[in-house]
Amino acid sequence: MLTQTQCRVADPASTTVVDGMEAYGPRVCDDMTVEVALAVMAGARVEYLTVCDGDDQSTGSITLARLAVLRASSTYTDRIRLRDVLGSRLRPVPVRG
């Protein structure tokens, strides 16, 4: 049995306030991984995403810069989901060489 995940893209003309910021970008599910979120951002050419829970209610927003810093850190794994980043406010540890 195949399972299909649906994510909705907001109408670019609509505006919602999320964390004090107007959100015009794509709305994505909070169970999305950081890797997939970065791919969505690249494809949509946006600097941030509006993150929604299972009931399609906005729970926050995430920026490209924040995800890029997290991905480059030594604490990053490919299993981190957007809800983990928003929920715990993960602070990336810089990679030192």
Coordinates of C-alpha atoms in Angstrom, one line a residue:
M1 CA 0.0 0.0 0.0
L2 CA 1.4 3.4 -1.0
T3 CA 1.1 6.4 1.2
Q4 CA 1.0 9.9 -0.3
T5 CA 2.1 13.0 1.6
Q6 CA 0.5 16.3 0.7
C7 CA 1.9 19.7 1.3
R8 CA 0.1 22.8 0.3
V9 CA 1.6 25.9 -1.3
A10 CA 0.1 29.1 -0.2
D11 CA -1.3 31.6 -2.7
P12 CA 1.6 34.1 -3.1
A13 CA -1.0 36.9 -3.1
S14 CA -2.2 36.0 0.4
T15 CA -0.5 37.1 3.6
T16 CA -0.4 35.5 7.0
V17 CA 1.5 36.7 10.1
V18 CA 3.8 34.1 11.5
D19 CA 6.2 35.0 14.4
G20 CA 5.8 38.7 13.6
M21 CA 6.8 38.2 10.0
E22 CA 4.5 38.3 6.9
A23 CA 4.6 34.8 5.3
Y24 CA 4.3 34.7 1.5
G25 CA 6.3 31.6 1.0
P26 CA 5.3 28.0 0.7
R27 CA 3.5 26.3 3.6
V28 CA 5.1 23.0 4.6
C29 CA 4.4 20.2 7.1
D30 CA 6.4 20.2 10.3
D31 CA 7.4 16.6 9.7
M32 CA 9.5 17.6 6.7
T33 CA 13.2 16.9 7.1
V34 CA 15.7 19.8 6.9
E35 CA 17.1 18.3 3.6
V36 CA 13.7 18.3 1.9
A37 CA 13.0 21.8 3.3
L38 CA 16.2 23.1 1.8
A39 CA 15.3 21.5 -1.6
V40 CA 11.8 23.1 -1.5
M41 CA 13.3 26.5 -0.7
A42 CA 15.8 26.2 -3.6
G43 CA 13.0 25.1 -6.0
A44 CA 10.7 27.9 -4.9
R45 CA 13.5 30.4 -4.7
V46 CA 12.4 31.6 -1.3
E47 CA 14.3 32.6 1.9
Y48 CA 11.8 31.1 4.3
L49 CA 9.0 28.6 4.8
T50 CA 5.8 28.7 6.8
V51 CA 5.7 25.6 8.9
C52 CA 2.4 24.0 9.7
D53 CA 1.2 21.1 12.0
G54 CA -0.9 18.2 11.0
D55 CA -4.1 20.4 11.2
D56 CA -2.5 22.8 8.7
Q57 CA -2.2 25.5 11.4
S58 CA 0.9 27.7 11.2
T59 CA 3.4 26.9 14.0
G60 CA 6.2 29.2 12.9
S61 CA 8.6 30.0 10.1
I62 CA 12.1 28.9 9.3
T63 CA 14.7 30.7 7.3
L64 CA 17.1 29.4 4.7
A65 CA 20.0 30.9 6.6
R66 CA 19.1 29.1 9.8
L67 CA 18.7 25.7 8.1
A68 CA 22.0 26.2 6.2
V69 CA 23.9 27.0 9.5
L70 CA 22.2 23.9 11.2
R71 CA 23.1 21.7 8.2
A72 CA 26.8 22.8 8.4
S73 CA 27.1 22.2 12.1
S74 CA 28.5 19.1 13.8
T75 CA 25.1 18.4 15.5
Y76 CA 23.3 17.9 12.2
T77 CA 21.8 14.6 11.1
D78 CA 19.6 13.9 8.1
R79 CA 16.8 12.8 10.5
I80 CA 16.2 16.3 12.0
R81 CA 12.7 17.5 11.1
L82 CA 11.4 21.1 11.0
R83 CA 9.3 20.5 14.2
D84 CA 12.6 19.6 16.0
V85 CA 14.2 22.8 14.9
L86 CA 11.2 24.9 15.8
G87 CA 10.2 23.0 19.0
S88 CA 13.6 22.9 20.8
R89 CA 15.1 25.9 19.1
L90 CA 18.2 23.8 18.3
R91 CA 21.4 25.9 18.3
P92 CA 23.9 24.6 15.9
V93 CA 27.4 24.0 17.0
P94 CA 29.9 25.4 14.5
V95 CA 32.2 23.0 12.7
R96 CA 35.8 23.8 13.5
G97 CA 38.6 22.6 11.3

